[in-house]
């Protein structure tokens, strides 16, 4: 990993693919963690732009649901997701966790899958403090009740 600095941007570059994480990703993440405006949101969807930079593709308003997030993911291309997931803990308490999801669907082109797989660590480094990471290759692996919730509850 190397750090490239210019007057306006700092990028973390992963040597595996040469893909950088845009400064906007780190800045917005810090405010999102604290639920500060304008990042009082439910989720971010990230994409790799021009095979070079990880950027924010979409933002989900706080009232959006997990199901609405899943509907926004392309069935034939990869994305990364960061969601503030609210759920009930095993002992019945309402709680929430930040969850990182790498969406790498079987229907995506092999080049895209390799680029996203190889660049994931750079984004995970920028999203410092997110302890739950989930990889999904089809919609069944995104099912809230059978796949996501059991994985998240291990960390409560």
Coordinates of C-alpha atoms in Angstrom, one line a residue:
X1 CA 0.0 0.0 0.0
X2 CA 1.2 3.5 -0.7
X3 CA -0.1 7.0 0.1
X4 CA -0.3 9.5 -2.7
X5 CA -0.8 13.1 -1.6
X6 CA -1.6 16.2 -3.7
X7 CA -2.8 19.6 -2.5
X8 CA -6.4 18.5 -2.7
X9 CA -6.6 14.8 -2.3
X10 CA -5.0 11.9 -0.3
X11 CA -5.5 8.5 -1.9
X12 CA -4.7 5.1 -0.4
X13 CA -3.6 2.9 -3.2
X14 CA -3.6 -0.9 -3.1
X15 CA -0.6 -2.4 -4.9
X16 CA -2.6 -5.5 -5.9
X17 CA -4.8 -3.6 -8.4
X18 CA -3.6 0.0 -8.4
X19 CA -7.1 1.1 -7.4
X20 CA -7.3 4.1 -5.0
X21 CA -9.9 5.1 -2.5
X22 CA -11.2 8.6 -3.1
X23 CA -10.8 11.1 -0.3
X24 CA -14.6 11.6 -0.2
X25 CA -15.0 8.0 1.0
X26 CA -12.9 8.5 4.1
X27 CA -14.3 12.0 4.9
X28 CA -18.0 10.9 4.6
X29 CA -17.3 7.7 6.6
X30 CA -16.0 9.7 9.6
X31 CA -19.3 11.7 9.6
X32 CA -21.4 8.6 8.9
X33 CA -20.0 6.8 11.9
X34 CA -21.1 9.6 14.1
X35 CA -24.4 10.1 12.1
X36 CA -23.5 13.8 11.4
X37 CA -25.2 15.7 8.7
X38 CA -25.1 15.5 5.7
X39 CA -24.2 11.9 6.3
X40 CA -27.0 10.9 8.7
X41 CA -27.7 8.0 6.3
X42 CA -28.6 4.3 6.3
X43 CA -26.0 3.1 3.8
X44 CA -23.4 3.8 1.0
X45 CA -22.9 1.9 -2.2
X46 CA -19.4 2.2 -3.6
X47 CA -18.2 1.4 -7.1
X48 CA -14.8 1.4 -8.8
X49 CA -14.8 4.2 -11.3
X50 CA -12.7 3.9 -14.5
X51 CA -10.9 0.9 -13.0
X52 CA -8.9 3.4 -10.9
X53 CA -10.8 4.9 -7.9
X54 CA -13.3 3.6 -5.4
X55 CA -16.1 6.3 -5.1
X56 CA -19.5 6.7 -3.6
X57 CA -22.1 5.6 -6.1
X58 CA -25.3 5.9 -4.0
X59 CA -26.4 7.0 -0.6
X60 CA -29.4 5.6 1.2
X61 CA -31.4 8.0 3.4
X62 CA -31.8 7.1 7.0
X63 CA -35.4 5.9 6.5
X64 CA -34.4 3.4 3.8
X65 CA -34.4 -0.3 4.6
X66 CA -32.0 -3.2 4.1
X67 CA -34.3 -4.6 1.4
X68 CA -34.2 -1.3 -0.5
X69 CA -30.4 -1.4 -0.5
X70 CA -30.4 -4.9 -1.9
X71 CA -32.7 -3.8 -4.7
X72 CA -30.2 -1.1 -5.7
X73 CA -27.4 -3.7 -6.3
X74 CA -26.8 -4.7 -9.9
X75 CA -27.3 -8.4 -10.5
X76 CA -24.4 -8.5 -13.0
X77 CA -21.8 -6.2 -11.6
X78 CA -19.8 -5.9 -8.3
X79 CA -20.2 -3.3 -5.6
X80 CA -19.2 -2.6 -2.0
X81 CA -21.7 -1.6 0.6
X82 CA -21.5 0.0 4.0
X83 CA -24.7 -0.1 6.0
X84 CA -25.7 0.9 9.5
X85 CA -27.8 -2.2 10.2
X86 CA -30.4 -2.0 13.0
X87 CA -31.6 -5.3 14.5
X88 CA -32.6 -6.9 17.8
X89 CA -29.8 -8.6 19.7
X90 CA -30.2 -12.2 21.0
X91 CA -31.5 -10.9 24.4
X92 CA -34.1 -8.6 22.7
X93 CA -32.3 -5.2 22.8
X94 CA -32.5 -2.9 19.8
X95 CA -29.0 -2.4 18.5
X96 CA -27.0 -1.5 15.4
X97 CA -23.7 -2.4 13.7
X98 CA -21.8 -1.1 10.8
X99 CA -21.5 -3.8 8.2
X100 CA -19.3 -4.0 5.1
X101 CA -20.6 -6.2 2.3
X102 CA -18.6 -7.1 -0.8
X103 CA -21.1 -7.8 -3.5
X104 CA -19.4 -10.0 -6.1
X105 CA -22.2 -11.7 -8.0
X106 CA -21.7 -14.9 -10.1
X107 CA -23.2 -13.1 -13.1
X108 CA -20.5 -10.3 -13.1
X109 CA -17.7 -10.3 -15.7
X110 CA -14.6 -12.1 -14.5
X111 CA -12.4 -9.0 -14.9
X112 CA -14.8 -7.0 -12.7
X113 CA -14.8 -9.7 -10.0
X114 CA -11.0 -9.8 -10.0
X115 CA -10.8 -6.0 -9.7
X116 CA -13.3 -5.8 -6.9
X117 CA -11.8 -8.8 -5.0
X118 CA -8.3 -7.4 -5.3
X119 CA -9.2 -3.8 -4.3
X120 CA -11.4 -4.7 -1.3
X121 CA -8.6 -4.3 1.3
X122 CA -7.9 -0.7 0.4
X123 CA -11.5 0.2 1.0
X124 CA -11.7 -1.8 4.3
X125 CA -8.6 0.1 5.4
X126 CA -10.4 3.4 4.7
X127 CA -13.4 2.3 6.6
X128 CA -11.4 1.8 9.8
X129 CA -13.4 0.3 12.7
X130 CA -16.0 -1.6 10.7
X131 CA -15.7 -5.1 12.3
X132 CA -18.3 -7.1 10.3
X133 CA -17.3 -8.1 6.7
X134 CA -19.6 -10.2 4.6
X135 CA -18.9 -11.5 1.1
X136 CA -22.0 -12.3 -1.1
X137 CA -22.0 -13.8 -4.6
X138 CA -25.8 -14.2 -5.1
X139 CA -29.0 -12.8 -3.7
X140 CA -29.5 -15.8 -1.3
X141 CA -26.3 -14.7 0.5
X142 CA -27.9 -11.3 1.0
X143 CA -31.1 -12.6 2.6
X144 CA -31.5 -10.7 5.8
X145 CA -33.0 -13.4 8.0
X146 CA -31.0 -16.4 6.8
X147 CA -27.6 -15.0 5.9
X148 CA -27.0 -11.4 7.1
X149 CA -28.7 -11.4 10.6
X150 CA -27.0 -14.7 11.8
X151 CA -23.6 -13.3 10.7
X152 CA -24.1 -10.0 12.4
X153 CA -25.5 -11.5 15.6
X154 CA -22.1 -13.3 16.1
X155 CA -20.7 -9.9 17.0
X156 CA -23.3 -8.8 19.5

